[in-house]
PDB file of C-alpha atoms in Angstrom:
ATOM      1  CA  MET N   1      27.008  21.089   9.249  1.00 73.00           C
ATOM      2  CA  GLN N   2      26.181  23.863  11.662  1.00 87.00           C
ATOM      3  CA  ARG N   3      22.837  23.424  13.368  1.00 84.00           C
ATOM      4  CA  SER N   4      20.411  26.056  14.579  1.00 90.00           C
ATOM      5  CA  LYS N   5      16.915  26.141  16.015  1.00 89.00           C
ATOM      6  CA  ILE N   6      13.594  26.678  14.328  1.00 89.00           C
ATOM      7  CA  ASN N   7      10.272  27.207  16.063  1.00 91.00           C
ATOM      8  CA  ILE N   8       7.131  25.730  14.543  1.00 91.00           C
ATOM      9  CA  THR N   9       3.545  25.628  15.715  1.00 94.00           C
ATOM     10  CA  LEU N  10       1.579  22.379  15.515  1.00 93.00           C
ATOM     11  CA  ASP N  11      -1.658  21.055  16.924  1.00 95.00           C
ATOM     12  CA  LYS N  12      -1.186  19.371  20.305  1.00 95.00           C
ATOM     13  CA  ASP N  13      -2.276  15.988  18.968  1.00 95.00           C
ATOM     14  CA  LEU N  14       0.371  16.152  16.211  1.00 94.00           C
ATOM     15  CA  ILE N  15       3.041  17.060  18.727  1.00 94.00           C
ATOM     16  CA  GLU N  16       2.108  14.083  20.901  1.00 95.00           C
ATOM     17  CA  TYR N  17       2.029  11.795  17.882  1.00 94.00           C
ATOM     18  CA  ALA N  18       5.486  12.995  16.797  1.00 94.00           C
ATOM     19  CA  LYS N  19       6.887  12.307  20.264  1.00 94.00           C
ATOM     20  CA  VAL N  20       5.380   8.817  20.423  1.00 94.00           C
ATOM     21  CA  TYR N  21       6.493   8.039  16.874  1.00 91.00           C
ATOM     22  CA  ALA N  22      10.027   9.236  17.605  1.00 91.00           C
ATOM     23  CA  GLU N  23      10.226   7.094  20.719  1.00 91.00           C
ATOM     24  CA  GLU N  24       8.944   4.025  18.856  1.00 89.00           C
ATOM     25  CA  GLN N  25      11.490   4.615  16.095  1.00 87.00           C
ATOM     26  CA  ARG N  26      14.282   5.274  18.604  1.00 89.00           C
ATOM     27  CA  THR N  27      14.984   8.684  17.171  1.00 91.00           C
ATOM     28  CA  SER N  28      14.176  12.297  17.955  1.00 93.00           C
ATOM     29  CA  VAL N  29      11.422  14.607  16.782  1.00 93.00           C
ATOM     30  CA  SER N  30      14.136  16.816  15.324  1.00 93.00           C
ATOM     31  CA  GLU N  31      15.455  13.902  13.247  1.00 91.00           C
ATOM     32  CA  ILE N  32      11.939  13.161  11.951  1.00 92.00           C
ATOM     33  CA  PHE N  33      11.644  16.718  10.633  1.00 91.00           C
ATOM     34  CA  THR N  34      15.187  16.627   9.263  1.00 90.00           C
ATOM     35  CA  GLN N  35      14.467  13.459   7.276  1.00 88.00           C
ATOM     36  CA  PHE N  36      11.160  14.860   6.019  1.00 88.00           C
ATOM     37  CA  ILE N  37      12.795  18.056   4.752  1.00 87.00           C
ATOM     38  CA  LEU N  38      15.695  16.106   3.206  1.00 84.00           C
ATOM     39  CA  ASN N  39      13.189  13.915   1.354  1.00 80.00           C
ATOM     40  CA  LEU N  40      11.502  17.035  -0.021  1.00 80.00           C
ATOM     41  CA  LYS N  41      14.870  18.410  -1.090  1.00 81.00           C
ATOM     42  CA  ARG N  42      15.926  15.147  -2.767  1.00 76.00           C
ATOM     43  CA  ALA N  43      12.640  14.910  -4.658  1.00 72.00           C
ATOM     44  CA  ARG N  44      13.000  18.465  -5.950  1.00 73.00           C
ATOM     45  CA  GLU N  45      16.645  18.015  -6.953  1.00 73.00           C
ATOM     46  CA  GLY N  46      16.040  14.628  -8.571  1.00 68.00           C
ATOM     47  CA  ASP N  47      18.443  12.882  -6.193  1.00 62.00           C
ATOM     48  CA  PRO N  48      19.042   9.257  -7.268  1.00 64.00           C
ATOM     49  CA  THR N  49      18.504   8.175  -3.647  1.00 66.00           C
ATOM     50  CA  GLU N  50      14.808   8.833  -4.188  1.00 63.00           C
ATOM     51  CA  ILE N  51      14.808   6.450  -7.152  1.00 63.00           C
ATOM     52  CA  ILE N  52      16.425   3.705  -5.089  1.00 69.00           C
ATOM     53  CA  LEU N  53      14.051   4.197  -2.159  1.00 70.00           C
ATOM     54  CA  SER N  54      11.022   4.148  -4.464  1.00 71.00           C
ATOM     55  CA  ASP N  55      11.935   0.698  -5.847  1.00 75.00           C
ATOM     56  CA  PRO N  56       9.293  -1.714  -4.439  1.00 81.00           C
ATOM     57  CA  ASP N  57      11.735  -4.589  -3.885  1.00 84.00           C
ATOM     58  CA  PHE N  58      14.276  -2.388  -2.140  1.00 84.00           C
ATOM     59  CA  ASN N  59      11.543  -0.762  -0.059  1.00 81.00           C
ATOM     60  CA  LYS N  60      10.218  -4.188   1.026  1.00 86.00           C
ATOM     61  CA  SER N  61      13.719  -5.394   1.901  1.00 88.00           C
ATOM     62  CA  LEU N  62      14.444  -2.226   3.852  1.00 86.00           C
ATOM     63  CA  LEU N  63      11.213  -2.534   5.853  1.00 86.00           C
ATOM     64  CA  GLN N  64      11.972  -6.197   6.617  1.00 88.00           C
ATOM     65  CA  THR N  65      15.449  -5.270   7.816  1.00 87.00           C
ATOM     66  CA  ILE N  66      14.078  -2.510  10.052  1.00 85.00           C
ATOM     67  CA  SER N  67      11.547  -4.963  11.473  1.00 87.00           C
ATOM     68  CA  ARG N  68      14.283  -7.511  12.249  1.00 86.00           C
ATOM     69  CA  ILE N  69      16.388  -4.839  13.947  1.00 85.00           C
ATOM     70  CA  LYS N  70      13.467  -3.691  16.107  1.00 85.00           C
ATOM     71  CA  SER N  71      12.529  -7.249  17.085  1.00 87.00           C
ATOM     72  CA  GLY N  72      16.087  -8.063  18.160  1.00 82.00           C
ATOM     73  CA  LYS N  73      16.396 -10.909  15.612  1.00 79.00           C
ATOM     74  CA  MET N  74      19.324  -9.213  13.879  1.00 79.00           C
ATOM     75  CA  LYS N  75      22.753 -10.622  14.761  1.00 79.00           C
ATOM     76  CA  TRP N  76      25.316  -7.858  15.079  1.00 80.00           C
ATOM     77  CA  HIS N  77      29.001  -8.344  14.294  1.00 80.00           C
ATOM     78  CA  LYS N  78      32.027  -6.372  15.361  1.00 84.00           C
ATOM     79  CA  TYR N  79      33.953  -4.482  12.703  1.00 83.00           C
ATOM     80  CA  LYS N  80      36.949  -6.807  13.034  1.00 85.00           C
ATOM     81  CA  GLU N  81      34.714  -9.855  12.521  1.00 85.00           C
ATOM     82  CA  VAL N  82      33.443  -8.516   9.216  1.00 82.00           C
ATOM     83  CA  PHE N  83      36.705  -7.124   7.809  1.00 78.00           C
TER      84      PHE N  83
END
């Protein structure tokens, strides 16, 4: 997908929060906005991904997995080890 720039105006405190949040999540501010807009698009189009993500058990499992990844408790395997 071809990418291009967009300029937006936000309050300074929101900009700082977005930067801190992005750093904590190991992502970029651009990716935060991309995911937000994609979520809006999925909700409007009735994308089944939204149904899966809204399931409480799946949501809890996903958050636990993210927490384990961030804490370093996740054991990573090489592709050849798995397949």
